[in-house]
Short mmCIF file of C-alpha atoms in Angstrom, two decimals:
data_model
loop_
_atom_site.label_atom_id
_atom_site.label_comp_id
_atom_site.label_asym_id
_atom_site.label_seq_id
_atom_site.Cartn_x
_atom_site.Cartn_y
_atom_site.Cartn_z
CA MET Q 87 -57.47 -57.56 64.55
CA SER Q 88 -55.29 -60.48 63.91
CA GLN Q 89 -55.89 -62.29 67.27
CA GLU Q 90 -59.04 -62.98 68.84
CA PRO Q 91 -59.99 -60.14 71.25
CA THR Q 92 -60.01 -60.91 74.81
CA GLU Q 93 -63.31 -60.42 76.97
CA PHE Q 94 -61.64 -57.23 78.36
CA GLU Q 95 -61.30 -55.75 74.87
CA LYS Q 96 -64.79 -56.89 73.83
CA ARG Q 97 -66.19 -54.99 76.91
CA THR Q 98 -64.37 -52.09 76.48
CA ARG Q 99 -65.29 -51.80 72.80
CA ALA Q 100 -69.03 -52.57 73.93
CA LEU Q 101 -68.88 -49.59 76.26
CA LEU Q 102 -67.34 -47.21 73.82
CA GLU Q 103 -69.97 -48.12 71.26
CA GLU Q 104 -72.61 -47.64 73.66
CA SER Q 105 -71.13 -44.18 74.49
CA SER Q 106 -70.82 -43.21 70.80
CA GLY Q 107 -74.59 -44.18 70.52
CA ARG Q 108 -75.58 -41.91 73.27
CA LEU Q 109 -74.73 -38.59 71.56
CA ASP Q 110 -77.12 -35.94 72.25
CA GLY Q 111 -79.40 -34.43 69.58
CA ARG Q 112 -77.28 -31.33 69.22
CA THR Q 113 -74.15 -33.04 68.46
CA LEU Q 114 -75.64 -35.62 66.20
CA SER Q 115 -77.22 -32.51 64.14
CA ARG Q 116 -73.82 -30.80 64.26
CA LEU Q 117 -72.15 -34.01 62.69
CA THR Q 118 -74.80 -34.25 60.08
CA GLN Q 119 -74.32 -30.52 59.22
CA ALA Q 120 -70.54 -31.10 58.90
CA ARG Q 121 -70.95 -34.19 56.63
CA HIS Q 122 -73.34 -32.09 54.45
CA ALA Q 123 -71.08 -29.16 54.21
CA ALA Q 124 -68.22 -31.42 53.29
CA LEU Q 125 -70.19 -33.04 50.50
CA ASP Q 126 -71.66 -29.80 49.28
CA ARG Q 127 -68.02 -28.67 48.76
CA GLN Q 128 -67.08 -31.72 46.91
CA GLN Q 129 -70.10 -31.53 44.77
CA LYS Q 130 -69.42 -27.73 44.05
CA SER Q 131 -65.86 -28.49 43.05
CA ALA Q 132 -66.94 -31.50 40.93
CA ARG Q 133 -69.54 -29.32 39.04
CA ALA Q 134 -67.14 -26.61 38.10
CA PRO Q 135 -63.73 -28.22 37.12
CA TRP Q 136 -63.08 -25.49 34.54
CA TRP Q 137 -62.91 -22.85 37.48
CA ARG Q 138 -60.28 -24.87 39.10
CA TRP Q 139 -58.13 -25.10 35.97
CA SER Q 140 -58.81 -21.78 34.13
CA VAL Q 141 -57.72 -19.41 36.74
CA PRO Q 142 -54.11 -20.93 36.98
CA ALA Q 143 -53.96 -21.49 33.41
CA GLY Q 144 -55.05 -17.91 32.58
CA ALA Q 145 -52.59 -16.56 35.05
CA ALA Q 146 -49.79 -18.83 33.51
CA ALA Q 147 -50.59 -17.61 30.03
CA ALA Q 148 -50.41 -13.94 31.24
CA VAL Q 149 -47.10 -14.50 32.78
CA LEU Q 150 -45.85 -16.09 29.50
CA ALA Q 151 -47.03 -13.17 27.52
CA VAL Q 152 -45.26 -10.80 29.78
CA VAL Q 153 -41.90 -12.82 29.71
CA ILE Q 154 -42.06 -12.90 25.90
CA TRP Q 155 -42.90 -9.35 25.59
CA VAL Q 156 -40.05 -8.25 27.94
CA GLY Q 157 -37.59 -10.44 26.31
CA HIS Q 158 -38.19 -9.47 22.77
CA PRO Q 159 -39.63 -6.04 22.67
CA PRO Q 160 -40.94 -4.90 19.15
CA ALA Q 161 -38.40 -2.99 16.93
CA VAL Q 162 -38.69 0.60 17.40
CA GLU Q 163 -39.73 2.30 14.20
CA ALA Q 164 -37.53 4.98 12.49
CA PRO Q 165 -38.81 8.45 12.57
CA ALA Q 166 -40.57 9.27 9.58
CA SER Q 167 -38.28 12.21 8.55
CA LEU Q 168 -35.19 9.80 8.42
CA ALA Q 169 -37.16 7.02 6.75
CA ASN Q 170 -38.23 9.43 4.00
CA LEU Q 171 -34.41 10.39 3.29
CA LYS Q 172 -33.98 9.69 -0.21
CA SER Q 173 -29.99 9.62 -0.38
CA VAL Q 174 -27.12 9.45 1.63
CA ASP Q 175 -26.36 13.18 0.51
CA ASP Q 176 -29.69 14.20 2.19
CA PHE Q 177 -28.42 12.68 5.41
CA GLU Q 178 -25.20 14.26 5.35
CA LEU Q 179 -26.99 17.49 4.70
CA LEU Q 180 -29.06 17.18 7.86
CA THR Q 181 -26.22 16.00 10.03
CA ASP Q 182 -23.79 18.52 8.81
CA ALA Q 183 -22.83 21.00 11.50
CA ASP Q 184 -22.69 23.81 9.10
CA ALA Q 185 -26.11 23.30 7.38
CA PRO Q 186 -28.51 24.54 9.90
CA ASP Q 187 -26.53 27.96 9.87
CA PHE Q 188 -26.86 27.84 6.06
CA VAL Q 189 -30.57 27.51 6.41
CA ASP Q 190 -31.11 29.70 9.56
CA GLU Q 191 -29.51 32.77 7.85
CA GLY Q 192 -32.77 33.21 5.88
CA GLU Q 193 -31.85 36.66 4.38
CA ASP Q 194 -30.09 35.00 1.37
CA VAL Q 195 -32.78 32.56 0.50
CA GLU Q 196 -34.09 34.51 -2.42
CA PHE Q 197 -30.48 34.86 -3.76
CA TYR Q 198 -29.93 31.11 -3.62
CA GLU Q 199 -33.28 30.64 -5.33
CA TRP Q 200 -32.27 32.92 -8.13
CA ALA Q 201 -28.78 31.47 -8.56
CA SER Q 202 -30.35 27.85 -8.73
CA GLY Q 203 -32.70 29.14 -11.41
CA GLU Q 204 -29.98 30.56 -13.28
CA MET Q 205 -27.88 27.45 -13.34
CA GLU Q 206 -30.74 25.33 -14.49
CA SER Q 207 -31.51 27.72 -17.46
CA MET A 198 -76.56 -27.17 5.28
CA ALA A 199 -73.85 -29.95 6.29
CA GLU A 200 -73.73 -28.39 9.75
CA ARG A 201 -77.49 -28.55 10.13
CA ARG A 202 -77.64 -32.26 9.24
CA VAL A 203 -74.80 -32.84 11.91
CA THR A 204 -76.83 -31.04 14.34
CA THR A 205 -79.98 -32.88 13.50
CA GLY A 206 -78.05 -36.06 13.72
CA MET A 207 -76.47 -35.38 17.11
CA THR A 208 -79.85 -34.28 18.53
CA ALA A 209 -81.44 -37.83 17.34
CA PHE A 210 -78.42 -39.57 18.87
CA VAL A 211 -78.82 -37.88 22.20
CA THR A 212 -82.53 -38.56 22.27
CA LEU A 213 -82.32 -42.17 21.35
CA ALA A 214 -79.59 -42.61 23.96
CA GLY A 215 -81.77 -41.01 26.56
CA VAL A 216 -84.60 -43.52 25.86
CA TYR A 217 -82.27 -46.29 26.48
CA ASN A 218 -80.48 -44.62 29.39
CA MET A 219 -77.13 -44.68 27.69
CA PRO A 220 -74.34 -42.04 28.89
CA VAL A 221 -73.89 -39.84 25.87
CA LEU A 222 -71.22 -37.64 26.64
CA ALA A 223 -67.90 -37.72 28.77
CA GLY A 224 -69.34 -34.97 30.77
CA GLU A 225 -72.34 -36.94 31.72
CA ARG A 226 -70.14 -39.95 32.52
CA SER A 227 -68.06 -37.73 34.84
CA ARG A 228 -71.16 -36.47 36.46
CA GLU A 229 -72.45 -39.93 37.04
CA GLN A 230 -69.13 -40.88 38.62
CA ASP A 231 -69.14 -37.72 40.90
CA LEU A 232 -72.64 -38.60 42.12
CA MET A 233 -71.51 -42.11 42.81
CA THR A 234 -68.35 -40.96 44.74
CA SER A 235 -70.53 -38.32 46.47
CA ARG A 236 -72.91 -41.26 47.65
CA ALA A 237 -70.04 -43.42 48.80
CA LEU A 238 -68.43 -40.63 50.70
CA GLU A 239 -71.78 -39.74 52.35
CA GLN A 240 -72.04 -43.36 53.44
CA PHE A 241 -68.46 -43.36 54.64
CA LEU A 242 -68.65 -40.20 56.70
CA ALA A 243 -71.95 -41.16 58.31
CA SER A 244 -70.52 -44.67 59.16
CA VAL A 245 -67.44 -43.01 61.08
CA GLU A 246 -68.83 -39.71 62.39
CA LYS A 247 -70.02 -40.78 65.69
CA ARG A 248 -66.82 -42.83 66.56
CA ALA A 249 -64.67 -40.07 65.15
CA PHE A 250 -66.25 -37.57 67.32
CA LYS A 251 -65.92 -39.94 70.48
CA ILE A 252 -62.25 -40.28 69.65
CA ALA A 253 -61.87 -36.44 69.19
CA GLN A 254 -63.72 -35.95 72.50
CA LEU A 255 -61.65 -38.15 74.37
CA GLY A 256 -58.54 -36.78 72.88
CA LEU A 257 -59.67 -33.18 73.37
CA ARG A 258 -61.97 -33.27 76.41
CA ASN A 259 -64.17 -30.47 74.78
CA ASP A 260 -67.15 -31.20 72.63
CA GLU A 261 -66.89 -28.03 70.33
CA ASP A 262 -63.19 -28.64 69.75
CA ALA A 263 -64.23 -32.30 68.90
CA LEU A 264 -66.69 -31.27 66.46
CA ASP A 265 -64.48 -28.80 64.86
CA ALA A 266 -61.84 -31.53 64.49
CA VAL A 267 -64.31 -34.11 62.81
CA GLN A 268 -65.57 -31.44 60.52
CA ASP A 269 -62.23 -30.23 59.45
CA ALA A 270 -61.20 -34.05 58.86
CA MET A 271 -64.39 -34.39 56.77
CA MET A 272 -63.63 -31.27 54.75
CA LYS A 273 -59.93 -32.41 54.21
CA LEU A 274 -60.89 -35.90 53.16
CA VAL A 275 -63.56 -34.77 50.61
CA GLN A 276 -61.26 -32.07 49.30
CA SER A 277 -58.06 -33.86 48.95
CA TYR A 278 -58.68 -37.54 48.91
CA ALA A 279 -62.06 -38.16 47.46
CA SER A 280 -60.52 -39.31 44.34
CA ARG A 281 -58.63 -42.05 46.27
CA GLY A 282 -59.94 -45.68 46.53
CA SER A 283 -62.64 -45.88 49.13
CA ASP A 284 -60.70 -48.74 50.89
CA GLU A 285 -58.09 -45.87 51.67
CA TRP A 286 -60.46 -43.44 53.12
CA ARG A 287 -60.62 -44.85 56.59
CA PRO A 288 -57.06 -44.59 57.49
CA LEU A 289 -56.61 -41.29 55.68
CA PHE A 290 -59.61 -39.92 57.64
CA TYR A 291 -58.16 -40.88 60.80
CA ARG A 292 -54.90 -39.56 59.97
CA ILE A 293 -56.24 -36.44 59.27
CA LEU A 294 -58.41 -36.42 62.38
CA ALA A 295 -55.24 -37.40 64.53
CA ASN A 296 -53.24 -34.44 63.02
CA ARG A 297 -56.25 -32.07 63.78
CA ILE A 298 -56.46 -33.23 67.23
CA HIS A 299 -52.65 -32.86 67.93
CA ASP A 300 -52.86 -29.51 66.49
CA LEU A 301 -55.74 -28.36 68.76
CA GLN A 302 -54.16 -29.89 71.67
CA ARG A 303 -50.95 -28.00 71.06
CA ARG A 304 -52.81 -24.68 70.47
CA ARG A 305 -54.65 -25.27 73.67
CA THR A 306 -51.32 -25.77 75.60
CA VAL A 307 -50.00 -22.49 74.14
CA ARG A 308 -53.22 -20.74 74.98
CA GLY A 309 -53.18 -22.15 78.36
CA ARG A 310 -49.69 -20.63 79.06
CA VAL A 311 -50.73 -17.22 77.79
CA MET A 312 -54.02 -17.17 79.63
CA ALA A 313 -52.11 -18.06 82.91
CA TRP A 314 -50.39 -14.78 82.75
CA LEU A 315 -53.56 -12.76 82.18
CA PRO A 316 -55.81 -11.61 85.10
CA ILE A 317 -59.08 -12.09 83.08
CA ARG A 318 -60.16 -15.86 82.54
CA GLU A 319 -62.20 -16.84 79.55
CA ALA A 320 -65.86 -16.35 79.80
CA GLU A 321 -67.93 -19.41 80.89
CA ASP A 322 -69.89 -21.34 78.41
CA ASP A 323 -73.02 -19.06 78.10
CA GLU A 324 -74.82 -21.05 75.33
CA GLU A 325 -78.66 -21.07 75.38
CA PHE A 326 -80.57 -24.11 76.82
CA ASP A 327 -81.26 -26.57 73.99
CA PRO A 328 -84.17 -28.77 74.72
CA ILE A 329 -83.10 -31.21 71.96
CA ALA A 330 -79.58 -31.33 73.19
CA GLN A 331 -81.14 -32.16 76.81
CA ALA A 332 -83.32 -34.79 75.57
CA PRO A 333 -82.35 -38.21 76.80
CA SER A 334 -81.86 -40.98 74.41
CA PRO A 335 -84.19 -43.98 74.44
CA GLU A 336 -82.61 -46.35 76.93
CA ALA A 337 -83.26 -49.49 79.04
CA SER A 338 -84.02 -49.54 82.56
CA PRO A 339 -82.74 -46.73 85.07
CA MET A 340 -80.71 -49.32 86.75
CA ARG A 341 -78.96 -50.62 83.85
CA ARG A 342 -78.36 -47.18 82.58
CA LEU A 343 -76.80 -46.23 85.84
CA GLU A 344 -74.29 -49.30 85.53
CA LEU A 345 -73.54 -48.45 82.10
CA ASP A 346 -73.03 -44.82 82.86
CA GLU A 347 -70.64 -45.53 85.65
CA ALA A 348 -68.65 -48.15 83.57
CA ILE A 349 -68.47 -45.68 80.57
CA GLY A 350 -67.55 -42.90 82.91
CA ALA A 351 -64.68 -45.09 84.35
CA LEU A 352 -63.52 -46.20 81.06
CA GLU A 353 -63.54 -42.67 79.53
CA ALA A 354 -61.59 -41.11 82.52
CA ALA A 355 -59.08 -43.82 82.17
CA LEU A 356 -58.55 -43.46 78.34
CA GLN A 357 -58.24 -39.50 78.96
CA ASP A 358 -55.27 -40.23 81.48
CA LEU A 359 -53.40 -42.43 78.89
CA PRO A 360 -50.59 -40.97 76.92
CA PRO A 361 -52.06 -39.44 73.65
CA ARG A 362 -50.32 -42.21 71.48
CA GLN A 363 -51.49 -45.08 73.46
CA GLN A 364 -54.97 -43.53 73.60
CA GLN A 365 -55.02 -43.12 69.72
CA ALA A 366 -53.60 -46.80 69.11
CA PHE A 367 -56.42 -48.02 71.53
CA LEU A 368 -59.34 -46.07 70.16
CA LEU A 369 -58.39 -46.86 66.40
CA ARG A 370 -57.97 -50.52 67.00
CA ASN A 371 -60.56 -51.14 69.76
CA LEU A 372 -63.27 -48.70 68.78
CA GLU A 373 -62.88 -48.23 65.26
CA GLY A 374 -61.69 -51.71 64.52
CA LEU A 375 -58.67 -50.88 62.39
CA ASP A 376 -56.01 -53.50 61.78
CA VAL A 377 -52.48 -53.00 62.81
CA SER A 378 -51.53 -51.91 59.27
CA GLU A 379 -54.35 -49.33 58.92
CA THR A 380 -53.63 -48.14 62.42
CA ALA A 381 -49.94 -47.58 61.53
CA SER A 382 -51.09 -45.70 58.50
CA ALA A 383 -53.47 -43.53 60.42
CA MET A 384 -50.86 -42.87 63.24
CA GLY A 385 -48.00 -42.47 60.75
CA CYS A 386 -45.86 -44.83 62.57
CA SER A 387 -44.57 -48.36 62.21
CA GLU A 388 -46.68 -51.50 62.83
CA GLY A 389 -44.37 -52.43 65.78
CA SER A 390 -45.00 -49.10 67.52
CA VAL A 391 -48.76 -49.65 67.12
CA LYS A 392 -48.48 -53.06 68.79
CA THR A 393 -46.29 -51.68 71.65
CA HIS A 394 -48.65 -48.73 72.19
CA TYR A 395 -51.90 -50.84 72.07
CA PHE A 396 -50.32 -53.25 74.32
CA ARG A 397 -49.15 -50.70 76.97
CA ALA A 398 -52.70 -48.89 76.77
CA LEU A 399 -54.49 -52.35 77.31
CA GLU A 400 -52.38 -53.08 80.30
CA SER A 401 -52.97 -49.59 81.87
CA LEU A 402 -56.74 -49.97 81.29
CA ARG A 403 -56.93 -53.51 82.59
CA ALA A 404 -54.83 -52.39 85.67
CA ARG A 405 -57.08 -49.68 86.43
CA LEU A 406 -60.56 -50.93 85.48
CA GLY A 407 -60.29 -54.84 85.76
CA GLU A 408 -62.96 -54.89 88.44
CA VAL A 409 -64.91 -51.98 87.40
CA ILE A 410 -66.01 -52.96 84.01
#
């Protein structure tokens, strides 16, 4: 205190000190337990600093990975049948509306094989 | 081969450092600092706990609530402010304690309003008899003790009747011995307010107890 305390202030302080010093055994024990519990928590948190930082860091990394994955999904691979097309002609053949009919007919397949052989010979 | 040589060298260094009590690794230094902080905190808490309890008890008029408030303040200080300079701990601790007392007072007011509407009252304190709790402290003569009991009883009753801010300012300055600046920091107000609260508290107590104590 900046000013010299008066007699009244000194007296009240002495009485309050006396009262604080008269705490019963149970209260003193509870206060000691509270102090030890607080210090125990402090020591535990000091002993395992990695735990304090690794969980938020891991969560942040996971969120970042999800954001990157959603923002830039991997390119979809072309189906093997389309990737194996050797020429534009093959592509046109497949997309031609008439072609399936030609194949589905089935009954003239042997004729076309014979005609193809004849042309080559 | 090179890896083995490095490992051997490190082992030799650690062994020699151990002989000369040298801190070897950053982790070891950190552990030493933690230990020092822990010891300093223990000394600080042990030095304030009784007066802190008395302040909480006068503010809350209930021993269990007062113990809870002190324990919460200890926990909060250790968890959140252990890394601060030890000269900051006292006003911080009393700031936390004052907030906790205020919270408990408010909660009790709300609970009181709710309970007033209910027909069933709270059960009486049915704690078992504790011989240690009931054991008297070693004291002076019975006459002296009686005088002290009366004076303390009158002072505490007068303190309990003060408005909370006056009571807080008086206890922090008079009992805990904080200066005006530290009290202002603990109460979260200006130094001028602290002086006003303290002066009014002192006047009230003097008017009521002048001849008693």
